[in-house]
PDB file of C-alpha atoms in Angstrom:
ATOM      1  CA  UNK A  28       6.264  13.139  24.000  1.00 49.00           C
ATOM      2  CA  UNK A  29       3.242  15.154  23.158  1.00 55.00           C
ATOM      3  CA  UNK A  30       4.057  15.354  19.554  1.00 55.00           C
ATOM      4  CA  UNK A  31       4.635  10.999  19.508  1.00 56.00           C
ATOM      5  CA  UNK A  32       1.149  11.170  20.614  1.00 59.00           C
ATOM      6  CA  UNK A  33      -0.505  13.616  18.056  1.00 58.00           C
ATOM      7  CA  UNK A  34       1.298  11.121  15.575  1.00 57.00           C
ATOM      8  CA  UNK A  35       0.299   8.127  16.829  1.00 59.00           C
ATOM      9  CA  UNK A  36      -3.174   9.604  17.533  1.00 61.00           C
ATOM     10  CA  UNK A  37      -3.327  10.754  13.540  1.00 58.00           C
ATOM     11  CA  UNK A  38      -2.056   7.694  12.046  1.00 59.00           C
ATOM     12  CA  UNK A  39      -4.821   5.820  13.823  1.00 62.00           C
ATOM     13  CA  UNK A  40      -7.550   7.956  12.835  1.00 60.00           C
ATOM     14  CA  UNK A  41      -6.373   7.021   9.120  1.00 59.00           C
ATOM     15  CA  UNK A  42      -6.586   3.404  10.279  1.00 58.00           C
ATOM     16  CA  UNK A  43      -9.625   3.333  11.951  1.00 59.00           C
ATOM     17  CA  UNK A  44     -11.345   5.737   8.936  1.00 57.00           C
ATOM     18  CA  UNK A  45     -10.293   3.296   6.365  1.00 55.00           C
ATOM     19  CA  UNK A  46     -11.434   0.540   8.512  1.00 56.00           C
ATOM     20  CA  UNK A  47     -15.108   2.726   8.502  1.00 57.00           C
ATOM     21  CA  UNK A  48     -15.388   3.189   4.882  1.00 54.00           C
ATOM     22  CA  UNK A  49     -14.695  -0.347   4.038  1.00 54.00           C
ATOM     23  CA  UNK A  50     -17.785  -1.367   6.664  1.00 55.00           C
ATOM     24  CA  UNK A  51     -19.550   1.156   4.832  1.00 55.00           C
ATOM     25  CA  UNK A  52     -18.552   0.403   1.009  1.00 53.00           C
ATOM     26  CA  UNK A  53     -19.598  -3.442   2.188  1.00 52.00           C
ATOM     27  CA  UNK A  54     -23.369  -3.023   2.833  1.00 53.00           C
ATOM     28  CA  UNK A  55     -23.391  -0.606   0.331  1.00 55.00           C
ATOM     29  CA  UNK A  56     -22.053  -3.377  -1.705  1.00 53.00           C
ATOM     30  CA  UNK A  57     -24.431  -5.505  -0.942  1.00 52.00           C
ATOM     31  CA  UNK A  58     -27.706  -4.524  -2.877  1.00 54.00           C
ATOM     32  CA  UNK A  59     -25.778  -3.924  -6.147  1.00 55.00           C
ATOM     33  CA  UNK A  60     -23.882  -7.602  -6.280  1.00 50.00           C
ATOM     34  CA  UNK A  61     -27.140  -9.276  -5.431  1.00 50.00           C
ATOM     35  CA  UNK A  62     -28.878  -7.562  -8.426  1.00 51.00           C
ATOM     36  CA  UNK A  63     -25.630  -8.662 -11.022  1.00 49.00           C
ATOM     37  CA  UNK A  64     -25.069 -11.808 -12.075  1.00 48.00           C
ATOM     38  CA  UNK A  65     -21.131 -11.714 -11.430  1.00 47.00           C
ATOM     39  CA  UNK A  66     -20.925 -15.099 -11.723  1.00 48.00           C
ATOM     40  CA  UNK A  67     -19.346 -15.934 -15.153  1.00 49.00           C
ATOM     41  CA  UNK A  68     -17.207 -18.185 -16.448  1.00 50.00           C
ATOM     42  CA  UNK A  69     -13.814 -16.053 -16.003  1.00 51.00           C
ATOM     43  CA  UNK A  70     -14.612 -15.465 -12.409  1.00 56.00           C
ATOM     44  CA  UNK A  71     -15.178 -18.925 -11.847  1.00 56.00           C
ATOM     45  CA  UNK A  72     -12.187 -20.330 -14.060  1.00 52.00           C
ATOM     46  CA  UNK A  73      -9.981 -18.070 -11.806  1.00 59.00           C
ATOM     47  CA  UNK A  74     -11.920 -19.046  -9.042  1.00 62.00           C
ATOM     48  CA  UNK A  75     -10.824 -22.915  -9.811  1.00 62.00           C
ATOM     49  CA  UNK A  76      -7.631 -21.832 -10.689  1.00 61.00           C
ATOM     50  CA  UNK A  77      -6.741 -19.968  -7.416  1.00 63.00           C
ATOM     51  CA  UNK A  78      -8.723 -22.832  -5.398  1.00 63.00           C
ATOM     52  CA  UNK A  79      -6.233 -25.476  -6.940  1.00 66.00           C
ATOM     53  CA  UNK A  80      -3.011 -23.651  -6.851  1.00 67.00           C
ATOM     54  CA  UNK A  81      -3.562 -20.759  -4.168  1.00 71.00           C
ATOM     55  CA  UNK A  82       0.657 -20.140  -3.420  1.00 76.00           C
ATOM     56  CA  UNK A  83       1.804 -20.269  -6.672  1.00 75.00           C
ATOM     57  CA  UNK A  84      -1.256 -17.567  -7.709  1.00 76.00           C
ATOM     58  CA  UNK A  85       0.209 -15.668  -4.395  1.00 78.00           C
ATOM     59  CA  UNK A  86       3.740 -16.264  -6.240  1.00 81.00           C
ATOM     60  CA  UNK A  87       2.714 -15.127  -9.288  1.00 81.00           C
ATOM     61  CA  UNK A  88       0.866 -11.738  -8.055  1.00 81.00           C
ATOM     62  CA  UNK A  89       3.521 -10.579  -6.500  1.00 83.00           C
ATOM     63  CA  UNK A  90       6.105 -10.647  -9.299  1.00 86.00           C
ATOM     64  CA  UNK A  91       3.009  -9.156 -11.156  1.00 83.00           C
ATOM     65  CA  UNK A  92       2.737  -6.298  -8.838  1.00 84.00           C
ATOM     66  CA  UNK A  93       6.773  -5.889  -7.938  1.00 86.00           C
ATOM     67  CA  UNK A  94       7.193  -5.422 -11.653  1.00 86.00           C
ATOM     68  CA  UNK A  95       4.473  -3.111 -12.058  1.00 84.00           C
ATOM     69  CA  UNK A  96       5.646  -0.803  -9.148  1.00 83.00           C
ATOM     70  CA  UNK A  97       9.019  -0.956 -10.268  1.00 82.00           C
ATOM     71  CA  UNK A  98       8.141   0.386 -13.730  1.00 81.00           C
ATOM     72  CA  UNK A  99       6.038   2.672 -12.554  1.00 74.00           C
ATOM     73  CA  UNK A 100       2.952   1.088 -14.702  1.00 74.00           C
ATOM     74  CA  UNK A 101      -0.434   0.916 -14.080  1.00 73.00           C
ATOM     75  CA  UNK A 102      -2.084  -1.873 -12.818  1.00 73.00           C
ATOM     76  CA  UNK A 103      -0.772  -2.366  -9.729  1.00 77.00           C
ATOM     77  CA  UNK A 104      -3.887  -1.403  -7.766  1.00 79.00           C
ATOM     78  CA  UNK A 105      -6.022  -4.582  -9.892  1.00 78.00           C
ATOM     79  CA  UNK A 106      -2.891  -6.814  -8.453  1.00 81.00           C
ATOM     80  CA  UNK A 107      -4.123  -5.172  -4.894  1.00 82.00           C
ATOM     81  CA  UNK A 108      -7.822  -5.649  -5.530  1.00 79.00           C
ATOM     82  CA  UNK A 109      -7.503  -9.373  -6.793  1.00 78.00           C
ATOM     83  CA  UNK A 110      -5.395 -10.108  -3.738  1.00 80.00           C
ATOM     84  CA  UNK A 111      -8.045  -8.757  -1.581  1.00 78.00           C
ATOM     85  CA  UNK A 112     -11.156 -10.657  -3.712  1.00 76.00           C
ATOM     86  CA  UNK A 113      -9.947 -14.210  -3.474  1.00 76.00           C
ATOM     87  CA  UNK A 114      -7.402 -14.054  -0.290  1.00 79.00           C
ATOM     88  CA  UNK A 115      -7.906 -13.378   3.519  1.00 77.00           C
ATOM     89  CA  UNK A 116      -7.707  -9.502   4.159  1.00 79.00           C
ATOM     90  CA  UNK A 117      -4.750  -9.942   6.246  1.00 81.00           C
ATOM     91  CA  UNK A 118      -2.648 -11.948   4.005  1.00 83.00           C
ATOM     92  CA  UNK A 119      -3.662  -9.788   1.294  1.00 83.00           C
ATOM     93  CA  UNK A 120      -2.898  -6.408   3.232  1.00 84.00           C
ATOM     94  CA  UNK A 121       0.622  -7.660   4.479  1.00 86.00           C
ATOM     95  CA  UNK A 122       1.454  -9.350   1.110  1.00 85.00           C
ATOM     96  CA  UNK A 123       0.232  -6.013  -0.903  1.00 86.00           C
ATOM     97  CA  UNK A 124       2.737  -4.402   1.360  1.00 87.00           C
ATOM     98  CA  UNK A 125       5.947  -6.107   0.989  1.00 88.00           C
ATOM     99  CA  UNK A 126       5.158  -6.032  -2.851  1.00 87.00           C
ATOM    100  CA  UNK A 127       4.482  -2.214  -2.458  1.00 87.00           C
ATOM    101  CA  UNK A 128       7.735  -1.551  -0.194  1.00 88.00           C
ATOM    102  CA  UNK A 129      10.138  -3.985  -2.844  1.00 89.00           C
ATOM    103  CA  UNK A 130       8.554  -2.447  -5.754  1.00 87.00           C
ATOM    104  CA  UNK A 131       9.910   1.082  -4.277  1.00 86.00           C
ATOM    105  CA  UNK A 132      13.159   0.432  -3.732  1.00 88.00           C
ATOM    106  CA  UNK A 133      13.902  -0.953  -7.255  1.00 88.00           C
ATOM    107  CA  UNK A 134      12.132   1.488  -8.895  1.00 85.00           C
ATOM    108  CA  UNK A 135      14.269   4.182  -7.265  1.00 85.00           C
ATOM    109  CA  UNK A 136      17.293   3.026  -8.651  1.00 85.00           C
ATOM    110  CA  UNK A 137      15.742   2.381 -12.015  1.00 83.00           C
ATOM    111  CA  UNK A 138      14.121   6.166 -12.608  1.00 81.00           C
ATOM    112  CA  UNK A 139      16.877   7.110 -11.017  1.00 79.00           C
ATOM    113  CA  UNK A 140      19.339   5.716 -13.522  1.00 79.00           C
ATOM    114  CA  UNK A 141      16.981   7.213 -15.957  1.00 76.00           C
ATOM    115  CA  UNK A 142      16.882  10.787 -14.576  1.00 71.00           C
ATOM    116  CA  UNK A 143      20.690  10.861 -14.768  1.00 67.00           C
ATOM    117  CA  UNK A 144      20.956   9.630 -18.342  1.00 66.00           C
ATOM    118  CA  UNK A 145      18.232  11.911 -19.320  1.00 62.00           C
ATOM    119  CA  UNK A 146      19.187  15.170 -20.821  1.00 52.00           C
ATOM    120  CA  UNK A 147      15.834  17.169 -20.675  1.00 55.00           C
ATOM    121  CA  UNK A 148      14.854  19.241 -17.703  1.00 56.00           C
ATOM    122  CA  UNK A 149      18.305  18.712 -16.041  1.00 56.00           C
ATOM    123  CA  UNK A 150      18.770  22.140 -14.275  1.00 60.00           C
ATOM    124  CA  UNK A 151      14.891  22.170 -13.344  1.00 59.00           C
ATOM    125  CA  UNK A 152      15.495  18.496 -11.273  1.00 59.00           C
ATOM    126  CA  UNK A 153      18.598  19.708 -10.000  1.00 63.00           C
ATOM    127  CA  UNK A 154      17.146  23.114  -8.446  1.00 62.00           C
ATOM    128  CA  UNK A 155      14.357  20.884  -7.099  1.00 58.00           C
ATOM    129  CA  UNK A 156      17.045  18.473  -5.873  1.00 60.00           C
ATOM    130  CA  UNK A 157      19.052  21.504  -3.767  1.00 61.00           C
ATOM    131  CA  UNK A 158      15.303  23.096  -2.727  1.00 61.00           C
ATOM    132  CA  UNK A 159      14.743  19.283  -1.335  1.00 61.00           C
ATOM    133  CA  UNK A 160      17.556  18.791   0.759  1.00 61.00           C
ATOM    134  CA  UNK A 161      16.962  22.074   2.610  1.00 63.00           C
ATOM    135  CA  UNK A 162      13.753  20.940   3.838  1.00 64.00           C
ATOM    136  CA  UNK A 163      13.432  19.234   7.422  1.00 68.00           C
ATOM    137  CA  UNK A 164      10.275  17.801   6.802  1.00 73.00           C
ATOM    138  CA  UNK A 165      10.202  15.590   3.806  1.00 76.00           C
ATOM    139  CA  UNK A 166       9.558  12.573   5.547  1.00 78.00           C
ATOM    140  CA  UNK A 167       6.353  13.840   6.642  1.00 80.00           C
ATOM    141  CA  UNK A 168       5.548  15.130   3.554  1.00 78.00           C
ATOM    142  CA  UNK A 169       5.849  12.238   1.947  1.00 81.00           C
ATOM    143  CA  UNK A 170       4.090  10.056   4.678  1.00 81.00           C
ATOM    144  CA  UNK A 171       1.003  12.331   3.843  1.00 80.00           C
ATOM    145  CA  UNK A 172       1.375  11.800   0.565  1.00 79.00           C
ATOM    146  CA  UNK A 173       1.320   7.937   0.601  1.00 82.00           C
ATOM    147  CA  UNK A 174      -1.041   7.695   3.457  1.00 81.00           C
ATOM    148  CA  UNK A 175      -3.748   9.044   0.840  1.00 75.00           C
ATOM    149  CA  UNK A 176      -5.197   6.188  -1.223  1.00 73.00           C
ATOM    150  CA  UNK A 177      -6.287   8.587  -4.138  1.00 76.00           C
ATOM    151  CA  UNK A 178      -2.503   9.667  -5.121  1.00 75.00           C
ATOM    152  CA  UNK A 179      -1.039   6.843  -7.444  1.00 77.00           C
ATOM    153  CA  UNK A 180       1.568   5.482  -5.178  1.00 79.00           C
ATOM    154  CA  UNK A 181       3.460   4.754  -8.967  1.00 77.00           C
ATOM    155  CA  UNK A 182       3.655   8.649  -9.589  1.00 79.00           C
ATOM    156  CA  UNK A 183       5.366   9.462  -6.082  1.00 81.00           C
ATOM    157  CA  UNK A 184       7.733   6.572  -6.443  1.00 80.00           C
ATOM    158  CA  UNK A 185       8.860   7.832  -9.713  1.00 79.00           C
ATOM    159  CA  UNK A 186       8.763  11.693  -8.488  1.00 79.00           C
ATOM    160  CA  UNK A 187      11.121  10.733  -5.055  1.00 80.00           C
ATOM    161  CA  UNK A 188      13.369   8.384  -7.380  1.00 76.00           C
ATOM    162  CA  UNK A 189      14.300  11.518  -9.697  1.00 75.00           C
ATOM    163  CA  UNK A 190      14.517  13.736  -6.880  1.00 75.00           C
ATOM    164  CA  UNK A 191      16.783  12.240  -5.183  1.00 71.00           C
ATOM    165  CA  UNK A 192      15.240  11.650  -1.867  1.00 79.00           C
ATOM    166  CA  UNK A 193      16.678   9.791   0.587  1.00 80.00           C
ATOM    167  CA  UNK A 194      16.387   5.927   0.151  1.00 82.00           C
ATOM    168  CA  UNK A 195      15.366   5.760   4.113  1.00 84.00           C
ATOM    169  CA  UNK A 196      12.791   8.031   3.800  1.00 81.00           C
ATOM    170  CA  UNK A 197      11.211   6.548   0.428  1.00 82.00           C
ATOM    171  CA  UNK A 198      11.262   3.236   2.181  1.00 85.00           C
ATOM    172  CA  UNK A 199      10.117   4.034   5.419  1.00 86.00           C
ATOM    173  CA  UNK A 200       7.356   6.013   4.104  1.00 85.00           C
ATOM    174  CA  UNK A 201       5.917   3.398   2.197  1.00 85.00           C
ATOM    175  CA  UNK A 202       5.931   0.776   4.765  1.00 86.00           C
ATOM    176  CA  UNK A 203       4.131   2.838   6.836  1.00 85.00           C
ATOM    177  CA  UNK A 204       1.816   4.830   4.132  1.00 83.00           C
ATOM    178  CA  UNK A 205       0.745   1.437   2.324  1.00 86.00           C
ATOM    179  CA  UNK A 206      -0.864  -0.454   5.197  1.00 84.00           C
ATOM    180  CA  UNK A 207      -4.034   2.021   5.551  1.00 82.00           C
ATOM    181  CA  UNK A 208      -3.846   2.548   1.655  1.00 82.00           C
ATOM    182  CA  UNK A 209      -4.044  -1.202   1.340  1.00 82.00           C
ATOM    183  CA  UNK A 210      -6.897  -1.659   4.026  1.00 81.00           C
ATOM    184  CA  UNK A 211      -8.981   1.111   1.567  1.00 79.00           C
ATOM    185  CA  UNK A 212      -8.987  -1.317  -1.296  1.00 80.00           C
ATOM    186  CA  UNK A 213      -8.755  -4.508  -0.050  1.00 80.00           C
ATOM    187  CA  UNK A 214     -11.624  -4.944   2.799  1.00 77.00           C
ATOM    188  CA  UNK A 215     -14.654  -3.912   0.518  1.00 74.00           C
ATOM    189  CA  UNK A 216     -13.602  -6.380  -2.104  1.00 72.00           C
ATOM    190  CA  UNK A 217     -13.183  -8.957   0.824  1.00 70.00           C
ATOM    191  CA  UNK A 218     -16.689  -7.670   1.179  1.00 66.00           C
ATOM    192  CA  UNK A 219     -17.563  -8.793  -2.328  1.00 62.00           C
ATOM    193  CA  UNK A 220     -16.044 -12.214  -2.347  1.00 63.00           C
ATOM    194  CA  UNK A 221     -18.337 -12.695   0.939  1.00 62.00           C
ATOM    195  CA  UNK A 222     -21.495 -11.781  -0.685  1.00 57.00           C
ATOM    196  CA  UNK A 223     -20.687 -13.717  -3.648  1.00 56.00           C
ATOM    197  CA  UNK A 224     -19.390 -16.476  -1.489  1.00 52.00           C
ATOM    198  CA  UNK A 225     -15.800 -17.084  -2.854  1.00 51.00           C
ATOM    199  CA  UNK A 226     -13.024 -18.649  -0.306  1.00 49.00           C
ATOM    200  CA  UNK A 227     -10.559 -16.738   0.651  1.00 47.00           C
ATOM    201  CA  UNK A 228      -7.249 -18.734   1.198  1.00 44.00           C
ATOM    202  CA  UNK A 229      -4.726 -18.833   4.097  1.00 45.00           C
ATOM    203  CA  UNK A 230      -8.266 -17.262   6.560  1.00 44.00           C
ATOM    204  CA  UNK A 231      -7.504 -17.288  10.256  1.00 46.00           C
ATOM    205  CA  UNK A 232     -10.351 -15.764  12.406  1.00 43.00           C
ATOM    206  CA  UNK A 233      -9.525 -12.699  14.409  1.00 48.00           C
ATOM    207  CA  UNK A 234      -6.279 -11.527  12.531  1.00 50.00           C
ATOM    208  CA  UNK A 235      -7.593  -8.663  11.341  1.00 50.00           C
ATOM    209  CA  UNK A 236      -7.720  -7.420  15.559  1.00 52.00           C
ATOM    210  CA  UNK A 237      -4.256  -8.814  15.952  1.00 53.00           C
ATOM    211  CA  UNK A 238      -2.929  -7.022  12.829  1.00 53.00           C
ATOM    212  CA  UNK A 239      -4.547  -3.860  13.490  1.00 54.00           C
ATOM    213  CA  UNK A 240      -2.940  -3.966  17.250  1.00 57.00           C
ATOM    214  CA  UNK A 241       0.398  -4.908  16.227  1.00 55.00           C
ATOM    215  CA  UNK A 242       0.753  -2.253  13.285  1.00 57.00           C
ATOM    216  CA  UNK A 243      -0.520   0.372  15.462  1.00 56.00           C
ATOM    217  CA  UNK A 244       2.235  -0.919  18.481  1.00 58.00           C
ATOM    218  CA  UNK A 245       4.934  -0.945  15.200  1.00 59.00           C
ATOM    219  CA  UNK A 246       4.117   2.993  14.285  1.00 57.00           C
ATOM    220  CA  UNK A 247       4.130   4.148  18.089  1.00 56.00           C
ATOM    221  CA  UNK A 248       7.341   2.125  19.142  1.00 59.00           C
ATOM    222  CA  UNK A 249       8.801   3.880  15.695  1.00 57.00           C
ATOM    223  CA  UNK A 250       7.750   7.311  16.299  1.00 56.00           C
ATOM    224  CA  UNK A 251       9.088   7.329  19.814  1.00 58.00           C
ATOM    225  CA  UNK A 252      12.442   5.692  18.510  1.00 58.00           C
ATOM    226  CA  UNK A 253      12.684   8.779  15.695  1.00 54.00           C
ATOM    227  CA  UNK A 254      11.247  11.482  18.679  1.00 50.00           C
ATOM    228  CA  UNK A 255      13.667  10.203  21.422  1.00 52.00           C
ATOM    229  CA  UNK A 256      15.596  12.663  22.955  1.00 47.00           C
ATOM    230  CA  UNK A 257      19.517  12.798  22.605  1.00 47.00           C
ATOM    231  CA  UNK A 258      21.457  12.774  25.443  1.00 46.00           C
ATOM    232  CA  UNK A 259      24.213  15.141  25.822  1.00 40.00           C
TER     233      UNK A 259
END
């Protein structure tokens, strides 16, 4: 029980930290937009564009982004920041998430269709393959890995798909390492659009509380499920 608690106490440091820097990256935000003139035409053309057709921009981001993440390119992270510039934070964060957590589980089947057609570095991926599966704490390993927003989430995607790590694990891992990763970007851009005064769509008021409660209920109620004693 003490080590669900150490988890659940870690994980919401990350939260709460992310939450911190985004408050801070805001006002810091706030002297440098005010001295730019940001306001061109592209912003505003997309600006009309999202204002007149706000799901099927939605629709259209998050094939963007799933294909992205499933090939591994870059660019997925402007798919996150847009989302978080013209869109409510919470939409943005649970929508960047569900594209993050789809884009994962196709690109492990694609690199790792590709690592087994491949024929260079075979007995180096196998060796790391058999080192792998003797380790008890991969999961972990990889939570920490996602958890950081500074890692390309692309790069581990594609390193777990050739490695053969478990599917649960790769999935898992990014549902839960995304959300905080998400909240890094995406609030000081909200913070942006508010200084610059741009609408974000599908806005309730206090949903970033209720979020914040229910993911942090989500990870605890998981942790204890994964930590729960076996009866004999």
């Amino acid at each position: 029980m003490t080590r669900i608690r150490i988890l659940f106490i870690f994980i919401t440091i990350i939260i709460i930290s992310t939450i911190s820097y985004g408050i801070f990256v805001h006002k810091k935000l706030i002297h440098r937009l005010k001295a730019m003139d940001l306001k061109n035409k592209g912003m505003k053309l997309t600006k009309e564009c999202i204002n007149n057709n706000p799901y099927w921009c939605a629709v259209l981001l998050s094939i963007f982004s799933i294909t992205l993440q499933s090939l591994a390119s870059p660019g997925s992270l402007a798919v996150v920041m847009i989302m978080g510039f013209y869109f409510n934070p919470v939409f943005a964060i649970i929508h960047s998430t569900i594209c993050a957590v789809l884009g994962s589980f196709f690109s492990y089947f694609i690199f790792q269709i590709l690592a087994k057609s491949s024929c260079f570095c075979g007995d180096s991926i196998k060796k790391y393959q058999q080192a792998i599966e003797k380790q008890k704490n991969v999961f972990w390993f990889l939570l920490i890995l996602k958890v950081n927003p500074f890692i390309p989430l692309t790069i581990i995607n594609a390193a777990v798909s050739i490695l053969a790590i478990p599917l649960k694990h790769h999935l898992v891992t990014t549902l839960l390492g995304v959300i905080p990763r998400n909240v890094f970007y995406i609030i000081p851009m909200k913070g942006a659009s508010e200084i610059l005064q741009i609408e974000g769509h599908f806005y309730k008021p206090k949903t970033i509380f209720l979020f914040t409660t229910y993911t942090l209920v989500c990870i605890y109620g998981f942790f204890k499920c994964k930590f729960k004693p076996q009866s004999v």
